[in-house]
Amino acid sequence: MAKKNEDRILAQNKKANHDYYIEETIEAGIVLQGTEIKSIRNAKVQLKDSFVRIRNNEAWISNMHISPYEQGNRFNHDPLRARKLLLHKKQISELIGDTKRDGYSIVPLKMYMKNGFAKVLIGIGKGKKDYDKRDVLKKKEAKRDMDRAFKESNR
């Protein structure tokens, strides 16, 4: 069982590392309603197609799916609603400046519990081209083959 002050990863966006070169990360709190935190504690959250958008000098995360809580009945929430991220004004202005550059986006990377609070790690990333993605996959496959050959030769 994890200690209370230890980070416990609840959801990870593996596709973000495949689609973007992540240059900088920022930890953000998140505003939740009612039974959402109970669903998050049960790891019923998905970041796959989610993204962060800045509106009215506030950061909002969209398309993050938090499943309705089983015992929540009528107090449940909309699973795909936009949720506000808790950041300092200086951090938000830095994010605005970073996204003004061509090809940069803000993507959520992982969600975890920290000291009893749900946190989202967001990253500023530059989109990869298709040939970059293929190149990375080829390098991974070549490394895997070399490791496998090395392991076989040591037997």
CSV table of C-alpha atoms in Angstrom, one decimal:
chain,number,residue,atom,x,y,z
A,1,MET,CA,0.0,0.0,0.0
A,2,ALA,CA,1.3,3.4,-0.9
A,3,LYS,CA,2.1,6.0,1.8
A,4,LYS,CA,-0.1,9.1,1.8
A,5,ASN,CA,2.6,11.6,0.8
A,6,GLU,CA,3.9,9.3,-2.0
A,7,ASP,CA,3.0,10.0,-5.6
A,8,ARG,CA,0.6,7.4,-7.0
A,9,ILE,CA,0.2,7.5,-10.8
A,10,LEU,CA,-3.4,7.0,-11.7
A,11,ALA,CA,-3.4,7.7,-15.5
A,12,GLN,CA,-0.7,8.2,-18.1
A,13,ASN,CA,-0.9,9.6,-21.6
A,14,LYS,CA,1.6,7.4,-23.4
A,15,LYS,CA,0.5,8.8,-26.8
A,16,ALA,CA,1.7,12.2,-25.8
A,17,ASN,CA,5.4,11.1,-25.8
A,18,HIS,CA,4.8,9.4,-29.1
A,19,ASP,CA,3.2,12.5,-30.8
A,20,TYR,CA,5.3,15.3,-29.2
A,21,TYR,CA,8.8,16.3,-28.2
A,22,ILE,CA,8.1,17.3,-24.5
A,23,GLU,CA,10.3,20.2,-23.6
A,24,GLU,CA,9.0,21.4,-20.3
A,25,THR,CA,6.6,20.1,-17.6
A,26,ILE,CA,4.5,21.8,-15.0
A,27,GLU,CA,2.5,20.3,-12.1
A,28,ALA,CA,-1.1,21.7,-11.9
A,29,GLY,CA,-3.9,21.1,-9.5
A,30,ILE,CA,-7.4,20.4,-10.8
A,31,VAL,CA,-10.9,21.7,-9.9
A,32,LEU,CA,-13.2,18.7,-9.4
A,33,GLN,CA,-16.9,18.3,-8.6
A,34,GLY,CA,-18.6,15.9,-6.2
A,35,THR,CA,-17.9,12.3,-7.0
A,36,GLU,CA,-15.1,12.9,-9.5
A,37,ILE,CA,-12.3,12.5,-6.8
A,38,LYS,CA,-13.7,9.1,-5.8
A,39,SER,CA,-13.5,7.9,-9.4
A,40,ILE,CA,-10.0,9.3,-9.7
A,41,ARG,CA,-8.9,7.5,-6.6
A,42,ASN,CA,-10.2,4.3,-8.2
A,43,ALA,CA,-8.0,5.1,-11.2
A,44,LYS,CA,-11.1,5.5,-13.5
A,45,VAL,CA,-9.6,8.3,-15.5
A,46,GLN,CA,-8.3,8.5,-19.1
A,47,LEU,CA,-6.0,11.1,-20.6
A,48,LYS,CA,-5.7,9.6,-24.1
A,49,ASP,CA,-7.2,12.4,-26.3
A,50,SER,CA,-7.2,15.2,-23.8
A,51,PHE,CA,-5.6,18.6,-24.3
A,52,VAL,CA,-5.1,21.9,-22.4
A,53,ARG,CA,-6.5,25.2,-23.7
A,54,ILE,CA,-6.1,28.7,-22.3
A,55,ARG,CA,-9.3,30.7,-22.1
A,56,ASN,CA,-9.8,34.1,-20.3
A,57,ASN,CA,-6.3,33.7,-18.7
A,58,GLU,CA,-7.4,30.4,-17.2
A,59,ALA,CA,-6.1,26.9,-18.1
A,60,TRP,CA,-8.8,24.3,-18.9
A,61,ILE,CA,-8.3,20.6,-19.6
A,62,SER,CA,-10.7,19.2,-22.2
A,63,ASN,CA,-11.6,15.6,-23.3
A,64,MET,CA,-10.3,14.1,-20.1
A,65,HIS,CA,-12.6,11.2,-19.3
A,66,ILE,CA,-13.4,10.5,-15.6
A,67,SER,CA,-15.9,7.7,-15.3
A,68,PRO,CA,-19.0,8.2,-13.3
A,69,TYR,CA,-18.8,6.9,-9.7
A,70,GLU,CA,-20.8,3.6,-9.3
A,71,GLN,CA,-22.5,4.7,-6.0
A,72,GLY,CA,-22.9,8.4,-7.2
A,73,ASN,CA,-26.5,8.0,-8.5
A,74,ARG,CA,-27.9,11.5,-9.4
A,75,PHE,CA,-24.9,13.4,-8.0
A,76,ASN,CA,-22.6,12.1,-10.8
A,77,HIS,CA,-20.9,14.4,-13.2
A,78,ASP,CA,-20.5,14.7,-17.0
A,79,PRO,CA,-17.5,12.4,-17.8
A,80,LEU,CA,-16.0,14.7,-20.5
A,81,ARG,CA,-16.7,18.2,-19.1
A,82,ALA,CA,-13.9,20.8,-19.2
A,83,ARG,CA,-12.1,21.1,-15.9
A,84,LYS,CA,-10.1,24.1,-14.7
A,85,LEU,CA,-6.4,23.7,-13.9
A,86,LEU,CA,-5.0,25.5,-10.9
A,87,LEU,CA,-1.9,27.4,-11.9
A,88,HIS,CA,-0.2,30.7,-10.9
A,89,LYS,CA,-0.7,33.7,-13.2
A,90,LYS,CA,3.0,33.7,-14.1
A,91,GLN,CA,2.8,30.0,-15.2
A,92,ILE,CA,-0.3,30.7,-17.3
A,93,SER,CA,1.4,33.7,-19.0
A,94,GLU,CA,4.4,31.4,-19.7
A,95,LEU,CA,2.1,28.8,-21.2
A,96,ILE,CA,0.4,31.4,-23.4
A,97,GLY,CA,3.9,32.6,-24.7
A,98,ASP,CA,4.9,29.0,-25.4
A,99,THR,CA,1.8,28.1,-27.4
A,100,LYS,CA,2.2,31.2,-29.5
A,101,ARG,CA,5.3,29.6,-31.0
A,102,ASP,CA,4.5,27.6,-34.2
A,103,GLY,CA,3.8,23.9,-33.6
A,104,TYR,CA,3.7,23.9,-29.8
A,105,SER,CA,0.9,22.5,-27.7
A,106,ILE,CA,0.0,21.9,-24.1
A,107,VAL,CA,-0.7,18.2,-23.4
A,108,PRO,CA,-1.5,16.4,-20.1
A,109,LEU,CA,1.1,13.7,-19.5
A,110,LYS,CA,-0.1,12.0,-16.3
A,111,MET,CA,-2.5,12.3,-13.4
A,112,TYR,CA,-1.4,11.3,-9.9
A,113,MET,CA,-2.3,11.8,-6.2
A,114,LYS,CA,0.1,13.9,-4.1
A,115,ASN,CA,-0.6,14.4,-0.4
A,116,GLY,CA,-4.2,13.5,-1.0
A,117,PHE,CA,-4.8,15.9,-3.9
A,118,ALA,CA,-5.2,15.1,-7.5
A,119,LYS,CA,-2.5,16.6,-9.7
A,120,VAL,CA,-2.0,16.7,-13.4
A,121,LEU,CA,1.5,16.9,-15.0
A,122,ILE,CA,1.2,19.0,-18.2
A,123,GLY,CA,3.9,19.3,-20.8
A,124,ILE,CA,4.7,21.9,-23.5
A,125,GLY,CA,5.5,19.9,-26.6
A,126,LYS,CA,6.3,20.4,-30.2
A,127,GLY,CA,4.4,18.1,-32.5
A,128,LYS,CA,6.4,15.3,-34.2
A,129,LYS,CA,6.2,14.7,-38.0
A,130,ASP,CA,5.3,11.2,-39.2
A,131,TYR,CA,8.9,10.5,-40.3
A,132,ASP,CA,10.2,11.4,-36.8
A,133,LYS,CA,7.7,8.9,-35.3
A,134,ARG,CA,8.9,6.2,-37.7
A,135,ASP,CA,12.5,6.9,-36.9
A,136,VAL,CA,11.9,6.6,-33.2
A,137,LEU,CA,10.2,3.3,-33.7
A,138,LYS,CA,13.0,2.0,-35.8
A,139,LYS,CA,15.6,3.0,-33.1
A,140,LYS,CA,13.5,1.3,-30.4
A,141,GLU,CA,13.3,-1.9,-32.4
A,142,ALA,CA,17.0,-1.9,-33.2
A,143,LYS,CA,17.8,-1.4,-29.6
A,144,ARG,CA,15.5,-4.2,-28.6
A,145,ASP,CA,17.1,-6.5,-31.2
A,146,MET,CA,20.6,-5.7,-30.0
A,147,ASP,CA,19.6,-6.3,-26.3
A,148,ARG,CA,18.1,-9.6,-27.3
A,149,ALA,CA,21.2,-10.6,-29.2
A,150,PHE,CA,23.4,-9.6,-26.4
A,151,LYS,CA,21.3,-11.6,-23.9
A,152,GLU,CA,21.5,-14.7,-26.1
A,153,SER,CA,25.3,-14.4,-26.5
A,154,ASN,CA,25.7,-14.2,-22.7
A,155,ARG,CA,23.9,-17.5,-22.1
